[in-house]
Short mmCIF file of C-alpha atoms in Angstrom, two decimals:
data_model
loop_
_atom_site.label_atom_id
_atom_site.label_comp_id
_atom_site.label_asym_id
_atom_site.label_seq_id
_atom_site.Cartn_x
_atom_site.Cartn_y
_atom_site.Cartn_z
CA MET A 53 0.00 0.00 0.00
CA LYS A 54 2.83 2.41 0.86
CA ARG A 55 4.42 1.80 -2.53
CA LEU A 56 1.09 2.45 -4.24
CA LEU A 57 0.62 5.74 -2.38
CA LEU A 58 4.18 6.81 -3.26
CA ALA A 59 3.61 6.02 -6.92
CA LEU A 60 0.38 7.99 -6.92
CA ALA A 61 2.12 10.94 -5.32
CA LEU A 62 4.73 10.96 -8.07
CA TRP A 63 2.22 10.76 -10.88
CA LEU A 64 -0.58 12.96 -9.65
CA PRO A 65 -0.97 16.27 -11.51
CA VAL A 66 0.04 19.29 -9.56
CA ALA A 67 -3.52 20.22 -8.71
CA ALA A 68 -2.87 19.73 -5.03
CA TYR A 69 0.07 22.19 -5.09
CA ALA A 70 -0.42 25.86 -4.28
CA SER A 71 2.00 26.73 -7.08
CA LEU A 72 3.77 24.96 -9.90
CA ASN A 73 7.46 24.80 -8.97
CA VAL A 74 9.50 25.56 -12.08
CA PHE A 75 13.24 24.94 -12.30
CA ALA A 76 14.59 26.99 -15.21
CA CYS A 77 18.10 26.19 -16.38
CA GLU A 78 18.65 29.65 -17.92
CA PRO A 79 17.33 33.17 -17.19
CA GLU A 80 15.41 33.45 -20.47
CA TRP A 81 13.30 30.40 -19.65
CA ALA A 82 12.75 31.62 -16.11
CA ALA A 83 11.45 34.90 -17.52
CA LEU A 84 9.20 33.10 -19.99
CA ALA A 85 7.82 30.81 -17.29
CA ARG A 86 6.92 33.87 -15.19
CA GLU A 87 5.19 35.49 -18.18
CA ILE A 88 2.99 32.43 -18.66
CA GLY A 89 2.69 31.26 -15.07
CA GLY A 90 2.15 34.57 -13.32
CA ASP A 91 1.30 34.14 -9.65
CA ASP A 92 0.49 30.46 -10.21
CA VAL A 93 4.16 29.45 -10.45
CA LYS A 94 7.28 29.65 -8.34
CA VAL A 95 10.26 29.96 -10.64
CA TYR A 96 13.86 29.21 -9.73
CA ALA A 97 16.57 30.26 -12.21
CA ALA A 98 19.56 27.95 -11.93
CA THR A 99 21.97 30.31 -13.69
CA THR A 100 22.50 34.02 -14.23
CA ALA A 101 23.43 36.03 -17.29
CA THR A 102 27.00 36.36 -16.06
CA GLN A 103 27.51 32.58 -15.95
CA ASP A 104 28.50 30.46 -18.93
CA PRO A 105 25.61 27.96 -19.24
CA HIS A 106 28.00 25.42 -20.73
CA ARG A 107 30.00 25.30 -17.50
CA ILE A 108 27.91 25.22 -14.33
CA GLU A 109 28.85 23.34 -11.17
CA ALA A 110 26.19 20.82 -10.08
CA ARG A 111 26.05 22.23 -6.56
CA PRO A 112 23.98 20.68 -3.74
CA SER A 113 21.79 23.79 -3.69
CA LEU A 114 20.84 23.21 -7.33
CA ILE A 115 20.10 19.54 -6.62
CA ALA A 116 17.82 20.58 -3.76
CA GLN A 117 15.92 22.94 -6.06
CA MET A 118 15.56 20.24 -8.70
CA ARG A 119 14.23 17.84 -6.04
CA ARG A 120 11.33 20.24 -5.37
CA ALA A 121 10.54 20.97 -9.03
CA ASP A 122 7.33 20.01 -10.80
CA LEU A 123 8.68 21.23 -14.13
CA ALA A 124 12.26 21.59 -15.39
CA VAL A 125 12.58 24.00 -18.34
CA CYS A 126 15.97 23.86 -20.05
CA THR A 127 17.45 24.61 -23.46
CA GLY A 128 18.69 21.12 -24.28
CA ALA A 129 20.75 20.43 -27.43
CA GLU A 130 23.58 19.53 -25.05
CA LEU A 131 23.96 23.08 -23.70
CA GLU A 132 23.66 21.77 -20.12
CA ILE A 133 25.23 18.36 -20.76
CA GLY A 134 27.96 18.96 -18.18
CA TRP A 135 25.66 19.56 -15.23
CA LEU A 136 21.93 18.96 -15.86
CA PRO A 137 22.17 15.12 -15.97
CA VAL A 138 23.87 15.23 -12.55
CA LEU A 139 21.09 17.39 -11.10
CA LEU A 140 18.39 15.13 -12.50
CA ARG A 141 20.05 11.97 -11.26
CA GLU A 142 20.96 13.22 -7.79
CA SER A 143 17.58 14.87 -7.21
CA GLY A 144 15.76 11.54 -7.35
CA ASN A 145 12.73 13.49 -8.61
CA ALA A 146 10.76 11.19 -10.91
CA ARG A 147 8.49 14.03 -12.08
CA VAL A 148 11.23 15.87 -14.01
CA GLN A 149 13.17 13.03 -15.58
CA PRO A 150 13.54 13.06 -19.42
CA GLY A 151 10.44 11.64 -21.06
CA ARG A 152 8.15 12.70 -18.20
CA PRO A 153 5.71 15.64 -18.51
CA GLY A 154 7.79 17.60 -16.02
CA TYR A 155 10.82 17.70 -18.33
CA PHE A 156 10.78 20.37 -21.06
CA GLU A 157 13.53 21.01 -23.65
CA ALA A 158 13.12 24.21 -25.65
CA ALA A 159 15.60 23.31 -28.39
CA ARG A 160 13.40 20.43 -29.54
CA LEU A 161 10.84 22.96 -30.76
CA VAL A 162 12.94 24.90 -33.26
CA PRO A 163 15.16 24.10 -36.27
CA LEU A 164 18.75 24.18 -35.04
CA LEU A 165 21.57 26.00 -36.85
CA ASP A 166 25.29 25.15 -37.11
CA LYS A 167 24.91 21.37 -37.08
CA PRO A 168 28.45 19.94 -37.28
CA ARG A 169 29.46 17.98 -40.35
CA ARG A 170 31.55 15.67 -38.20
CA LEU A 171 31.90 15.02 -34.48
CA ASP A 172 35.41 15.25 -33.11
CA ARG A 173 36.38 16.56 -29.67
CA ALA A 174 39.56 17.87 -31.29
CA GLU A 175 37.30 20.46 -32.94
CA GLY A 176 36.46 21.99 -29.55
CA ASP A 177 33.15 22.20 -27.67
CA VAL A 178 31.00 20.96 -30.54
CA HIS A 179 27.26 20.40 -30.03
CA ALA A 180 26.19 17.33 -31.98
CA LEU A 181 22.58 18.47 -32.38
CA GLY A 182 23.39 22.02 -33.44
CA ASN A 183 23.79 25.48 -31.92
CA PRO A 184 21.83 25.62 -28.62
CA HIS A 185 21.61 29.43 -28.28
CA ILE A 186 18.11 29.50 -29.78
CA HIS A 187 16.63 32.25 -27.63
CA THR A 188 18.57 35.02 -29.43
CA ASP A 189 15.89 34.84 -32.15
CA PRO A 190 12.59 36.07 -30.66
CA ARG A 191 10.61 33.98 -33.12
CA ASN A 192 11.98 30.90 -31.37
CA ILE A 193 10.82 32.22 -28.02
CA LEU A 194 7.31 32.45 -29.44
CA ARG A 195 7.44 28.80 -30.52
CA VAL A 196 8.68 27.75 -27.09
CA ALA A 197 6.03 29.86 -25.35
CA GLU A 198 3.20 28.09 -27.15
CA SER A 199 4.45 24.64 -26.09
CA LEU A 200 5.35 25.73 -22.57
CA THR A 201 1.84 27.09 -22.08
CA ALA A 202 0.37 23.73 -23.06
CA ARG A 203 2.77 21.88 -20.76
CA MET A 204 1.92 24.04 -17.75
CA ALA A 205 -1.78 23.52 -18.40
CA GLU A 206 -1.22 19.76 -18.58
CA LEU A 207 0.70 19.66 -15.31
CA ASP A 208 -1.63 21.99 -13.42
CA PRO A 209 -5.10 21.43 -14.95
CA THR A 210 -7.01 23.37 -12.30
CA LYS A 211 -5.30 26.54 -13.55
CA ALA A 212 -5.10 25.60 -17.22
CA ALA A 213 -7.39 28.45 -18.31
CA ALA A 214 -5.17 31.00 -16.59
CA TYR A 215 -2.02 29.61 -18.20
CA ARG A 216 -3.66 29.67 -21.63
CA ALA A 217 -4.93 33.23 -21.16
CA ARG A 218 -1.51 34.49 -20.10
CA GLY A 219 0.20 32.52 -22.88
CA GLN A 220 -2.13 34.01 -25.48
CA ALA A 221 -1.65 37.53 -24.11
CA PHE A 222 2.12 37.07 -24.15
CA GLY A 223 2.00 35.78 -27.73
CA THR A 224 0.02 38.80 -28.88
CA ARG A 225 2.39 41.26 -27.22
CA TRP A 226 5.44 39.31 -28.42
CA GLN A 227 4.30 39.22 -32.07
CA ALA A 228 3.72 42.98 -31.98
CA ALA A 229 7.18 43.46 -30.49
CA ILE A 230 8.78 41.29 -33.19
CA ALA A 231 7.17 43.44 -35.89
CA ARG A 232 8.45 46.58 -34.14
CA TRP A 233 11.98 45.15 -33.74
CA GLU A 234 12.15 44.02 -37.36
CA ALA A 235 11.09 47.47 -38.58
CA ARG A 236 13.75 49.13 -36.42
CA ALA A 237 16.45 46.68 -37.51
CA ALA A 238 15.92 46.95 -41.28
CA THR A 239 19.17 48.92 -41.70
CA LEU A 240 21.19 46.15 -40.03
CA LYS A 241 20.69 43.74 -42.92
CA SER A 242 24.03 42.58 -44.39
CA VAL A 243 26.08 44.51 -41.80
CA PRO A 244 29.29 42.47 -41.25
CA VAL A 245 30.17 41.55 -37.67
CA ALA A 246 32.79 39.53 -35.79
CA VAL A 247 31.69 37.34 -32.88
CA GLN A 248 33.68 36.03 -29.94
CA HIS A 249 31.70 32.75 -29.80
CA LYS A 250 28.81 31.52 -31.89
CA SER A 251 26.35 32.74 -29.26
CA PHE A 252 24.39 34.91 -31.65
CA SER A 253 23.90 32.73 -34.74
CA TYR A 254 20.11 32.88 -34.41
CA LEU A 255 20.11 36.65 -33.80
CA LEU A 256 22.29 37.21 -36.87
CA ALA A 257 20.11 34.93 -39.01
CA TRP A 258 16.96 36.74 -37.87
CA LEU A 259 18.28 40.24 -38.59
CA GLY A 260 20.33 39.37 -41.69
CA LEU A 261 23.67 40.37 -40.16
CA ARG A 262 26.76 38.76 -41.72
CA GLU A 263 29.26 36.90 -39.53
CA VAL A 264 32.69 37.48 -41.11
CA ALA A 265 34.98 36.34 -38.26
CA ILE A 266 34.96 34.28 -35.06
CA LEU A 267 37.45 35.09 -32.32
CA GLU A 268 37.58 31.58 -30.86
CA PRO A 269 39.90 29.28 -32.86
CA LYS A 270 37.54 26.42 -31.94
CA PRO A 271 34.21 26.44 -30.05
CA GLY A 272 34.85 26.96 -26.34
CA VAL A 273 38.60 27.58 -26.80
CA ASP A 274 39.90 31.00 -25.75
CA PRO A 275 41.82 32.78 -28.50
CA SER A 276 45.53 33.44 -28.13
CA VAL A 277 47.04 36.78 -29.10
CA ALA A 278 48.57 35.10 -32.15
CA HIS A 279 45.14 33.87 -33.24
CA LEU A 280 43.58 37.29 -32.65
CA ALA A 281 46.33 38.82 -34.78
CA ARG A 282 45.34 36.46 -37.60
CA VAL A 283 41.69 37.49 -37.19
CA ALA A 284 42.72 41.15 -37.28
CA ALA A 285 44.64 40.52 -40.52
CA GLN A 286 41.56 38.77 -41.92
CA LEU A 287 39.44 41.82 -41.12
CA GLU A 288 41.74 44.02 -43.21
CA THR A 289 40.38 42.29 -46.32
CA THR A 290 36.95 41.38 -44.94
CA PRO A 291 36.08 44.23 -42.58
CA ALA A 292 33.59 43.98 -39.72
CA ARG A 293 31.63 46.91 -38.32
CA MET A 294 31.63 45.64 -34.73
CA VAL A 295 32.65 42.77 -32.43
CA LEU A 296 29.97 40.99 -30.41
CA ARG A 297 30.31 39.10 -27.15
CA THR A 298 27.97 38.02 -24.35
CA ALA A 299 27.87 39.40 -20.82
CA TYR A 300 29.46 36.22 -19.44
CA GLN A 301 32.46 36.13 -21.76
CA SER A 302 35.80 37.74 -21.04
CA PRO A 303 35.94 41.27 -22.48
CA ARG A 304 39.64 41.06 -23.34
CA PRO A 305 39.61 39.25 -26.73
CA ALA A 306 36.84 41.45 -28.16
CA ALA A 307 38.46 44.59 -26.75
CA TRP A 308 41.87 43.63 -28.18
CA LEU A 309 40.45 43.03 -31.65
CA ALA A 310 38.23 46.11 -31.55
CA ASP A 311 41.19 48.31 -30.66
CA ARG A 312 43.32 46.79 -33.41
CA ALA A 313 40.57 47.02 -36.06
CA GLY A 314 39.22 50.39 -34.96
CA ILE A 315 35.65 49.12 -34.50
CA PRO A 316 33.36 49.03 -31.43
CA ALA A 317 33.17 45.99 -29.14
CA LEU A 318 29.64 45.31 -27.89
CA ALA A 319 28.71 43.33 -24.78
CA LEU A 320 25.18 42.33 -25.75
CA PRO A 321 23.06 41.18 -22.81
CA TYR A 322 22.48 37.76 -24.46
CA THR A 323 19.79 36.90 -21.89
CA VAL A 324 17.60 38.49 -19.23
CA GLY A 325 19.79 40.19 -16.64
CA GLY A 326 22.76 40.55 -19.00
CA ASN A 327 22.93 44.26 -18.20
CA ALA A 328 20.94 46.84 -16.26
CA GLN A 329 18.54 47.42 -19.16
CA ALA A 330 17.67 43.78 -19.95
CA LYS A 331 15.29 43.30 -17.04
CA ASP A 332 12.81 41.11 -18.93
CA LEU A 333 12.46 39.42 -22.33
CA PHE A 334 11.13 42.54 -24.05
CA ALA A 335 13.87 44.77 -22.65
CA LEU A 336 16.45 42.14 -23.65
CA PHE A 337 15.71 42.63 -27.35
CA ASP A 338 15.11 46.39 -26.99
CA ASP A 339 18.62 46.83 -25.59
CA THR A 340 20.20 44.42 -28.06
CA LEU A 341 18.81 46.42 -30.99
CA ASP A 342 19.71 49.74 -29.34
CA GLN A 343 23.35 48.66 -29.14
CA LEU A 344 23.51 47.19 -32.65
CA LEU A 345 21.89 50.23 -34.28
CA LYS A 346 24.12 52.67 -32.41
CA ALA A 347 27.27 50.76 -33.44
CA ALA A 348 26.15 50.51 -37.08
CA ARG A 349 25.60 54.25 -37.58
#
């Protein structure tokens, strides 16, 4: 009987809970969960904008948060491969294991860019499924929002109508914002840029920016001065208008190249909380476009 009661407790929908406990691997998914969940969810963000999501320590405090979660919302596509499997295993939480309704991978919902032609660790930190930084294209966030709304309603059916209403309201506001951003960014099309890491492939594809140089010699490998000098020489024949990096990456490589090439180095927020302006998802893209447009003048 005890085993039966335990099994029922693990499988019951979250109707008996006061709030849906959401464990978000990255700040952008935490922000999206709050948009859809409102006061009906408690959201814990496992990482901040100043942390590299590839390299997070599976601390006991994170395991404890995962143990309490009803829903884990992560990027997937191997972005968290170094730490998320440890959290899931050590938490012992059957509700959020892969394949269960409480496990949600955003990258499964969008076409992935930069799929490697061959897998070889000698090529650096290569993601076999493709580039996981999907949230830098707001159209992907809309796709994820629609599925996340349905998942929350499934897990917490007593509040399904509220989740759907907030999800629909978010979608309406988000689509209007995308139209506004695309109108503002029309002049950025074909502008050449250099990037420190391929963190912005989806942003560049959305806006039509051209990536003409990458500072890392291989994914996840910091560039040496000799490599940066080669990139600078490359830019003499294929100029870039700016160098882009995320808030969590070292400023030194981008600053070195920017000084050598005479172009601005931008620290784009990359995710919610990446700078003082990027306080939510809308402000994240507002600030990103502000910086790009200012640098491209």
